[in-house]
mmCIF file of C-alpha atoms in Angstrom:
data_model
loop_
_atom_site.group_PDB
_atom_site.id
_atom_site.type_symbol
_atom_site.label_atom_id
_atom_site.label_comp_id
_atom_site.label_asym_id
_atom_site.label_seq_id
_atom_site.Cartn_x
_atom_site.Cartn_y
_atom_site.Cartn_z
ATOM 1 C CA MET A 216 0.000 0.000 0.000
ATOM 2 C CA LEU A 217 1.208 3.503 -0.823
ATOM 3 C CA HIS A 218 1.667 5.996 1.957
ATOM 4 C CA LEU A 219 0.976 9.461 0.552
ATOM 5 C CA PHE A 220 1.803 12.816 2.097
ATOM 6 C CA CYS A 221 -1.190 15.133 1.651
ATOM 7 C CA PRO A 222 0.186 18.665 1.132
ATOM 8 C CA TYR A 223 -3.055 20.146 2.499
ATOM 9 C CA CYS A 224 -3.455 17.973 5.625
ATOM 10 C CA GLN A 225 0.323 18.107 6.051
ATOM 11 C CA GLU A 226 0.664 14.467 7.026
ATOM 12 C CA HIS A 227 0.955 10.968 5.609
ATOM 13 C CA ARG A 228 -2.196 8.944 5.052
ATOM 14 C CA GLU A 229 -2.853 5.492 3.708
ATOM 15 C CA GLU A 230 -3.669 4.901 0.080
ATOM 16 C CA ASP A 231 -7.290 3.882 0.705
ATOM 17 C CA GLU A 232 -8.128 7.491 1.621
ATOM 18 C CA PHE A 233 -7.100 8.595 -1.884
ATOM 19 C CA HIS A 234 -8.163 8.165 -5.475
ATOM 20 C CA TYR A 235 -5.819 8.237 -8.435
ATOM 21 C CA ARG A 236 -7.013 10.846 -10.924
ATOM 22 C CA GLY A 237 -4.660 10.467 -13.873
ATOM 23 C CA GLN A 238 -1.862 12.460 -15.423
ATOM 24 C CA ALA A 239 -1.122 15.883 -13.935
ATOM 25 C CA HIS A 240 -0.360 19.198 -15.638
ATOM 26 C CA ILE A 241 -2.695 18.785 -18.612
ATOM 27 C CA VAL A 242 -3.383 22.299 -19.835
ATOM 28 C CA ARG A 243 -6.712 22.954 -21.499
ATOM 29 C CA PRO A 244 -6.178 24.655 -24.865
ATOM 30 C CA LYS A 245 -7.125 28.331 -24.690
ATOM 31 C CA ASP A 246 -8.772 28.308 -28.109
ATOM 32 C CA PRO A 247 -10.192 24.822 -28.853
ATOM 33 C CA ASP A 248 -11.723 26.004 -32.151
ATOM 34 C CA ALA A 249 -8.251 26.678 -33.553
ATOM 35 C CA LEU A 250 -7.105 23.079 -32.968
ATOM 36 C CA SER A 251 -7.030 20.325 -35.550
ATOM 37 C CA ASP A 252 -8.987 17.160 -34.761
ATOM 38 C CA LYS A 253 -5.716 15.384 -34.038
ATOM 39 C CA GLU A 254 -4.605 18.027 -31.523
ATOM 40 C CA TRP A 255 -8.007 18.038 -29.843
ATOM 41 C CA GLY A 256 -8.029 14.239 -29.733
ATOM 42 C CA ASP A 257 -4.544 14.227 -28.229
ATOM 43 C CA TYR A 258 -5.670 16.674 -25.541
ATOM 44 C CA LEU A 259 -8.836 14.745 -24.704
ATOM 45 C CA PHE A 260 -7.803 11.130 -24.907
ATOM 46 C CA PHE A 261 -4.061 10.569 -25.100
ATOM 47 C CA ARG A 262 -2.072 10.200 -21.886
ATOM 48 C CA LYS A 263 1.542 9.446 -21.110
ATOM 49 C CA ASN A 264 2.423 5.985 -19.894
ATOM 50 C CA PRO A 265 6.050 6.398 -18.870
ATOM 51 C CA LYS A 266 8.329 3.777 -17.412
ATOM 52 C CA GLY A 267 9.914 5.720 -14.585
ATOM 53 C CA ILE A 268 9.055 9.187 -13.326
ATOM 54 C CA HIS A 269 5.413 10.174 -13.718
ATOM 55 C CA HIS A 270 3.561 13.265 -12.506
ATOM 56 C CA GLU A 271 0.052 12.336 -11.529
ATOM 57 C CA MET A 272 -2.983 13.785 -9.791
ATOM 58 C CA TRP A 273 -4.403 12.296 -6.619
ATOM 59 C CA TYR A 274 -7.599 13.137 -4.782
ATOM 60 C CA HIS A 275 -7.763 12.995 -0.972
ATOM 61 C CA VAL A 276 -11.367 11.881 -1.196
ATOM 62 C CA SER A 277 -11.802 10.580 2.361
ATOM 63 C CA GLY A 278 -9.806 13.386 3.931
ATOM 64 C CA CYS A 279 -9.654 17.061 3.066
ATOM 65 C CA ARG A 280 -11.222 16.403 -0.394
ATOM 66 C CA ARG A 281 -8.501 18.297 -2.273
ATOM 67 C CA PHE A 282 -6.640 17.381 -5.434
ATOM 68 C CA PHE A 283 -2.849 17.437 -5.386
ATOM 69 C CA ASN A 284 0.055 16.211 -7.487
ATOM 70 C CA VAL A 285 2.457 13.344 -6.903
ATOM 71 C CA THR A 286 5.749 12.569 -8.619
ATOM 72 C CA ARG A 287 6.018 8.793 -8.583
ATOM 73 C CA ASN A 288 8.259 6.207 -10.160
ATOM 74 C CA THR A 289 6.049 3.743 -12.015
ATOM 75 C CA VAL A 290 8.715 1.031 -11.855
ATOM 76 C CA THR A 291 9.839 1.190 -8.220
ATOM 77 C CA TYR A 292 6.703 2.851 -6.790
ATOM 78 C CA ASP A 293 8.972 5.401 -5.062
ATOM 79 C CA ILE A 294 7.174 8.646 -4.305
ATOM 80 C CA TYR A 295 9.600 11.541 -4.766
ATOM 81 C CA GLU A 296 7.348 14.427 -3.803
ATOM 82 C CA THR A 297 3.771 15.594 -3.404
ATOM 83 C CA TYR A 298 2.809 19.175 -4.124
ATOM 84 C CA LYS A 299 -0.255 21.368 -4.312
ATOM 85 C CA ILE A 300 -2.255 22.090 -7.441
ATOM 86 C CA GLY A 301 -0.738 25.073 -9.243
ATOM 87 C CA GLU A 302 2.813 24.247 -8.159
ATOM 88 C CA MET A 303 5.438 22.721 -10.417
ATOM 89 C CA PRO A 304 7.389 19.506 -9.697
ATOM 90 C CA ALA A 305 10.912 19.721 -8.290
ATOM 91 C CA VAL A 306 11.794 16.218 -9.499
ATOM 92 C CA THR A 307 11.577 15.710 -13.272
ATOM 93 C CA ASP A 308 12.849 13.141 -15.740
ATOM 94 C CA LYS A 309 15.875 14.266 -17.789
ATOM 95 C CA GLU A 310 14.297 13.309 -21.119
ATOM 96 C CA GLU A 311 11.116 15.112 -20.169
ATOM 97 C CA THR A 312 12.828 18.491 -19.706
ATOM 98 C CA GLU A 313 14.956 18.214 -22.876
ATOM 99 C CA MET B 245 -22.427 -11.323 30.059
ATOM 100 C CA SER B 246 -24.895 -9.561 32.305
ATOM 101 C CA ASN B 247 -27.332 -7.379 30.527
ATOM 102 C CA SER B 248 -28.455 -4.872 33.079
ATOM 103 C CA ALA B 249 -30.461 -2.356 31.118
ATOM 104 C CA THR B 250 -31.982 -1.856 27.725
ATOM 105 C CA PHE B 251 -31.340 1.436 26.062
ATOM 106 C CA ASP B 252 -34.181 2.507 23.865
ATOM 107 C CA PHE B 253 -33.135 4.867 21.141
ATOM 108 C CA SER B 254 -36.714 5.370 20.062
ATOM 109 C CA ALA B 255 -36.977 8.055 22.728
ATOM 110 C CA ARG B 256 -34.974 10.120 20.285
ATOM 111 C CA ALA B 257 -37.879 10.627 17.951
ATOM 112 C CA LYS B 258 -39.458 13.846 19.085
ATOM 113 C CA ASN B 259 -43.142 13.948 18.324
ATOM 114 C CA THR B 260 -44.383 17.069 19.974
ATOM 115 C CA GLN B 261 -47.771 18.178 18.803
ATOM 116 C CA GLY B 262 -47.653 20.886 16.236
ATOM 117 C CA ILE B 263 -43.958 20.339 15.555
ATOM 118 C CA THR B 264 -42.662 18.143 12.757
ATOM 119 C CA ARG B 265 -41.548 14.754 14.050
ATOM 120 C CA ARG B 266 -37.759 14.691 14.269
ATOM 121 C CA GLU B 267 -35.784 11.473 14.408
ATOM 122 C CA THR B 268 -32.097 10.996 15.007
ATOM 123 C CA PRO B 269 -30.435 8.594 12.556
ATOM 124 C CA LEU B 270 -30.239 5.955 15.311
ATOM 125 C CA HIS B 271 -33.698 6.362 16.791
ATOM 126 C CA HIS B 272 -34.753 2.871 15.680
ATOM 127 C CA VAL B 273 -32.235 0.635 17.453
ATOM 128 C CA THR B 274 -32.135 -0.772 20.979
ATOM 129 C CA HIS B 275 -29.243 -2.028 23.031
ATOM 130 C CA LYS B 276 -28.762 -3.947 26.264
ATOM 131 C CA ASN B 277 -26.180 -2.139 28.360
ATOM 132 C CA VAL B 278 -23.383 -4.098 29.999
ATOM 133 C CA ASP B 279 -22.473 -3.512 33.678
ATOM 134 C CA GLU B 280 -18.715 -3.175 33.329
ATOM 135 C CA ALA B 281 -18.577 -1.381 30.011
ATOM 136 C CA GLY B 282 -15.200 -0.623 28.455
ATOM 137 C CA VAL B 283 -16.760 1.520 25.756
ATOM 138 C CA ARG B 284 -19.385 4.193 26.306
ATOM 139 C CA PHE B 285 -21.449 5.381 23.378
ATOM 140 C CA CYS B 286 -23.776 8.333 23.099
ATOM 141 C CA GLU B 287 -25.567 9.724 20.098
ATOM 142 C CA ALA B 288 -25.433 13.464 20.668
ATOM 143 C CA SER B 289 -28.769 14.142 19.061
ATOM 144 C CA PHE B 290 -30.020 17.208 17.227
ATOM 145 C CA TYR B 291 -26.771 19.138 17.145
ATOM 146 C CA ALA B 292 -26.500 21.973 14.653
ATOM 147 C CA HIS B 293 -24.043 20.957 11.906
ATOM 148 C CA LEU B 294 -22.965 23.610 9.419
ATOM 149 C CA THR B 295 -20.383 23.520 6.660
ATOM 150 C CA LEU B 296 -18.627 26.832 6.255
ATOM 151 C CA ARG B 297 -16.429 27.631 3.277
ATOM 152 C CA GLY B 298 -14.452 30.767 2.546
ATOM 153 C CA ASN B 299 -11.020 32.158 1.891
ATOM 154 C CA PRO B 300 -8.827 32.045 5.040
ATOM 155 C CA GLU B 301 -6.615 34.769 3.543
ATOM 156 C CA ASN B 302 -9.564 37.156 3.561
ATOM 157 C CA ALA B 303 -9.191 39.000 6.888
ATOM 158 C CA ASP B 304 -12.799 40.244 6.830
ATOM 159 C CA PHE B 305 -14.102 36.687 6.469
ATOM 160 C CA VAL B 306 -11.944 35.348 9.325
ATOM 161 C CA ALA B 307 -12.832 38.282 11.606
ATOM 162 C CA GLY B 308 -16.544 38.056 10.743
ATOM 163 C CA VAL B 309 -16.710 34.363 11.561
ATOM 164 C CA GLU B 310 -14.883 34.931 14.841
ATOM 165 C CA LYS B 311 -17.349 37.663 15.768
ATOM 166 C CA VAL B 312 -20.370 35.432 15.147
ATOM 167 C CA LEU B 313 -19.058 32.168 16.594
ATOM 168 C CA GLY B 314 -17.139 33.615 19.527
ATOM 169 C CA THR B 315 -14.031 31.661 18.612
ATOM 170 C CA ALA B 316 -11.396 32.081 15.908
ATOM 171 C CA LEU B 317 -11.395 29.806 12.869
ATOM 172 C CA PRO B 318 -8.805 27.031 13.177
ATOM 173 C CA LEU B 319 -6.510 27.852 10.235
ATOM 174 C CA THR B 320 -3.845 25.218 10.951
ATOM 175 C CA PRO B 321 -4.602 21.863 9.270
ATOM 176 C CA LEU B 322 -6.277 19.203 11.445
ATOM 177 C CA THR B 323 -6.932 21.519 14.390
ATOM 178 C CA SER B 324 -10.125 22.566 16.156
ATOM 179 C CA ARG B 325 -11.426 25.385 18.306
ATOM 180 C CA ALA B 326 -14.165 25.274 20.882
ATOM 181 C CA CYS B 327 -16.062 27.797 22.924
ATOM 182 C CA GLU B 328 -19.226 27.704 25.013
ATOM 183 C CA ARG B 329 -21.384 28.142 21.932
ATOM 184 C CA CYS B 330 -19.845 25.724 19.455
ATOM 185 C CA HIS B 331 -17.044 23.524 18.152
ATOM 186 C CA VAL B 332 -15.258 24.459 14.930
ATOM 187 C CA PHE B 333 -13.311 21.755 13.063
ATOM 188 C CA TRP B 334 -10.784 22.227 10.262
ATOM 189 C CA ILE B 335 -11.983 20.037 7.367
ATOM 190 C CA GLY B 336 -9.953 21.442 4.468
ATOM 191 C CA PRO B 337 -7.893 24.552 3.656
ATOM 192 C CA ASP B 338 -11.061 26.537 2.952
ATOM 193 C CA GLU B 339 -13.666 24.420 4.731
ATOM 194 C CA TRP B 340 -14.791 24.104 8.352
ATOM 195 C CA LEU B 341 -17.459 22.178 10.238
ATOM 196 C CA ILE B 342 -19.388 24.001 12.942
ATOM 197 C CA LEU B 343 -21.113 21.932 15.651
ATOM 198 C CA ALA B 344 -23.386 23.490 18.248
ATOM 199 C CA ALA B 345 -25.494 21.778 20.896
ATOM 200 C CA ASN B 346 -27.749 24.558 22.043
ATOM 201 C CA LEU B 347 -28.191 26.741 18.998
ATOM 202 C CA SER B 348 -30.481 26.170 16.068
ATOM 203 C CA PRO B 349 -28.644 25.822 12.757
ATOM 204 C CA GLY B 350 -30.868 28.522 11.288
ATOM 205 C CA GLU B 351 -29.781 30.940 13.980
ATOM 206 C CA ILE B 352 -26.085 30.400 13.210
ATOM 207 C CA GLU B 353 -26.642 30.546 9.463
ATOM 208 C CA THR B 354 -28.631 33.771 9.693
ATOM 209 C CA SER B 355 -26.065 35.507 11.848
ATOM 210 C CA LEU B 356 -23.196 34.354 9.613
ATOM 211 C CA ARG B 357 -25.020 35.605 6.516
ATOM 212 C CA ALA B 358 -25.702 38.925 8.207
ATOM 213 C CA GLU B 359 -22.057 39.384 9.156
ATOM 214 C CA LEU B 360 -20.163 38.032 6.145
ATOM 215 C CA THR B 361 -19.878 39.629 2.730
ATOM 216 C CA GLY B 362 -18.361 38.577 -0.563
ATOM 217 C CA HIS B 363 -17.458 35.037 -1.557
ATOM 218 C CA PHE B 364 -18.344 32.471 1.102
ATOM 219 C CA SER B 365 -20.703 29.563 1.643
ATOM 220 C CA VAL B 366 -22.566 28.334 4.675
ATOM 221 C CA VAL B 367 -24.732 25.216 4.426
ATOM 222 C CA ASP B 368 -26.897 23.620 7.102
ATOM 223 C CA VAL B 369 -26.044 19.904 7.008
ATOM 224 C CA SER B 370 -27.665 19.003 10.346
ATOM 225 C CA GLY B 371 -30.106 16.558 8.752
ATOM 226 C CA GLY B 372 -27.419 14.772 6.774
ATOM 227 C CA GLN B 373 -25.129 13.628 9.534
ATOM 228 C CA THR B 374 -25.047 12.790 13.206
ATOM 229 C CA LEU B 375 -22.611 13.158 16.061
ATOM 230 C CA MET B 376 -21.539 10.150 18.126
ATOM 231 C CA THR B 377 -19.424 10.420 21.255
ATOM 232 C CA LEU B 378 -17.201 7.556 22.316
ATOM 233 C CA SER B 379 -15.403 7.156 25.626
ATOM 234 C CA GLY B 380 -14.419 4.507 28.152
ATOM 235 C CA ARG B 381 -11.195 2.685 29.001
ATOM 236 C CA ALA B 382 -11.178 0.562 25.820
ATOM 237 C CA VAL B 383 -12.272 3.244 23.374
ATOM 238 C CA GLN B 384 -8.786 3.626 21.923
ATOM 239 C CA GLN B 385 -8.571 -0.093 21.131
ATOM 240 C CA VAL B 386 -11.936 0.036 19.352
ATOM 241 C CA LEU B 387 -10.802 3.025 17.267
ATOM 242 C CA GLN B 388 -7.480 1.355 16.526
ATOM 243 C CA LYS B 389 -9.100 -1.727 15.079
ATOM 244 C CA SER B 390 -11.578 0.337 13.067
ATOM 245 C CA CYS B 391 -9.259 2.958 11.533
ATOM 246 C CA GLY B 392 -6.110 2.692 9.452
ATOM 247 C CA TYR B 393 -4.995 5.959 11.020
ATOM 248 C CA ASP B 394 -2.438 5.792 13.827
ATOM 249 C CA ILE B 395 -4.804 6.713 16.671
ATOM 250 C CA GLU B 396 -2.307 5.830 19.397
ATOM 251 C CA ALA B 397 0.638 7.940 18.207
ATOM 252 C CA GLU B 398 -0.792 10.659 15.978
ATOM 253 C CA PHE B 399 -4.034 11.698 17.603
ATOM 254 C CA PRO B 400 -3.554 14.114 20.535
ATOM 255 C CA VAL B 401 -6.381 15.995 22.254
ATOM 256 C CA GLY B 402 -7.834 18.731 20.045
ATOM 257 C CA LYS B 403 -6.913 17.132 16.709
ATOM 258 C CA VAL B 404 -9.519 16.582 13.989
ATOM 259 C CA ILE B 405 -9.103 14.136 11.128
ATOM 260 C CA THR B 406 -11.347 13.052 8.295
ATOM 261 C CA THR B 407 -10.571 9.415 7.671
ATOM 262 C CA HIS B 408 -11.982 5.939 7.187
ATOM 263 C CA PHE B 409 -13.714 4.198 10.069
ATOM 264 C CA ALA B 410 -14.567 0.654 9.032
ATOM 265 C CA LYS B 411 -14.626 1.870 5.403
ATOM 266 C CA ALA B 412 -17.085 4.694 6.183
ATOM 267 C CA THR B 413 -15.808 8.248 5.916
ATOM 268 C CA VAL B 414 -16.043 9.986 9.290
ATOM 269 C CA VAL B 415 -14.744 13.118 10.978
ATOM 270 C CA LEU B 416 -12.950 12.110 14.172
ATOM 271 C CA HIS B 417 -12.110 14.561 16.926
ATOM 272 C CA HIS B 418 -10.205 13.856 20.131
ATOM 273 C CA GLN B 419 -12.253 16.069 22.384
ATOM 274 C CA VAL B 420 -10.785 15.492 25.856
ATOM 275 C CA GLU B 421 -8.418 12.754 26.993
ATOM 276 C CA GLY B 422 -10.125 9.426 26.301
ATOM 277 C CA SER B 423 -13.242 10.937 24.757
ATOM 278 C CA TYR B 424 -13.881 11.234 21.036
ATOM 279 C CA PHE B 425 -16.385 12.925 18.753
ATOM 280 C CA MET B 426 -17.269 11.106 15.554
ATOM 281 C CA VAL B 427 -19.361 12.775 12.862
ATOM 282 C CA VAL B 428 -21.001 10.184 10.615
ATOM 283 C CA ARG B 429 -23.220 10.569 7.565
ATOM 284 C CA ARG B 430 -26.847 9.772 8.263
ATOM 285 C CA SER B 431 -26.911 6.910 5.771
ATOM 286 C CA PHE B 432 -23.843 5.339 7.410
ATOM 287 C CA ALA B 433 -25.029 5.810 11.013
ATOM 288 C CA ASP B 434 -26.747 2.443 11.352
ATOM 289 C CA TYR B 435 -23.846 0.622 9.733
ATOM 290 C CA VAL B 436 -21.273 2.351 11.989
ATOM 291 C CA TRP B 437 -23.445 1.637 15.034
ATOM 292 C CA ARG B 438 -23.630 -2.072 14.157
ATOM 293 C CA TRP B 439 -19.879 -2.132 13.592
ATOM 294 C CA LEU B 440 -19.367 -0.505 17.005
ATOM 295 C CA VAL B 441 -21.598 -3.066 18.727
ATOM 296 C CA ASP B 442 -19.496 -5.844 17.230
ATOM 297 C CA ALA B 443 -16.115 -4.159 17.752
ATOM 298 C CA SER B 444 -16.933 -3.259 21.380
ATOM 299 C CA ASP B 445 -18.331 -6.674 22.256
ATOM 300 C CA GLU B 446 -15.133 -7.942 23.887
ATOM 301 C CA TYR B 447 -14.883 -4.844 26.135
ATOM 302 C CA GLY B 448 -18.584 -4.360 26.825
ATOM 303 C CA LEU B 449 -20.655 -1.510 25.450
ATOM 304 C CA SER B 450 -22.989 0.836 27.242
ATOM 305 C CA VAL B 451 -25.169 3.494 25.717
ATOM 306 C CA SER B 452 -26.312 6.668 27.372
ATOM 307 C CA GLU B 453 -28.449 9.655 26.513
#
């Protein structure tokens, strides 16, 4: 079981208090009408599935009921950091930033 | 096991003439009290429960709430404040739960609405949840086997947590040493009560008004 640090409650809680809510930092296009169908489809449906570092959203559904972000390694299940919505990750994959 | 007394919850359905019949979520169950009870249960009926939301960085909001409630809003996560009028629990960074025994929820809501301006929300949730109080020498053991949360090490007096209790979401508050408040949704009240009867069986359970 994962042990997640909720940045709003400021303490660790067990995984069953949380829900996984998919990839983090997906920005809604400002002008959807200007997008091609492919770009719109990519925004709506296509998600990363990395082997290694992944930034993902979690929901503290049975606690403070806030969304926050987690940087997690999908291979080792290591959790590097958790941070509030609106903040940027401190730990990133090298390839990702290039 | 000696069963000394039967506690009849049905007394908690108020049926005064001319007033709408009010029932607590546990009005329908009965229980035989045990002499040497390790766990003491009480349904604190007909409390006012209000959910208050607003921006804690807005000084007018914080000051207005303090003026109405008589106690400051707990702004630190997982803390609570209490005064003679009410208890205020931190639920989230912009959300609080107000509990009051002797005030009508309408009274609190009206005075909050009169005092506060701008972007805030106050909702009367009294009918949707109920307050249970748990105490007794074995209460910590019962909580420990019902919650994944580390009740023994991480739950000092005054702290408030929203967590799982036997898979139901509850708000737990360590009120005074060895005595806990538990706010449960109305639809989960019967289930949590039945769980408590079972979990407290080995220590003995007694129920009081």
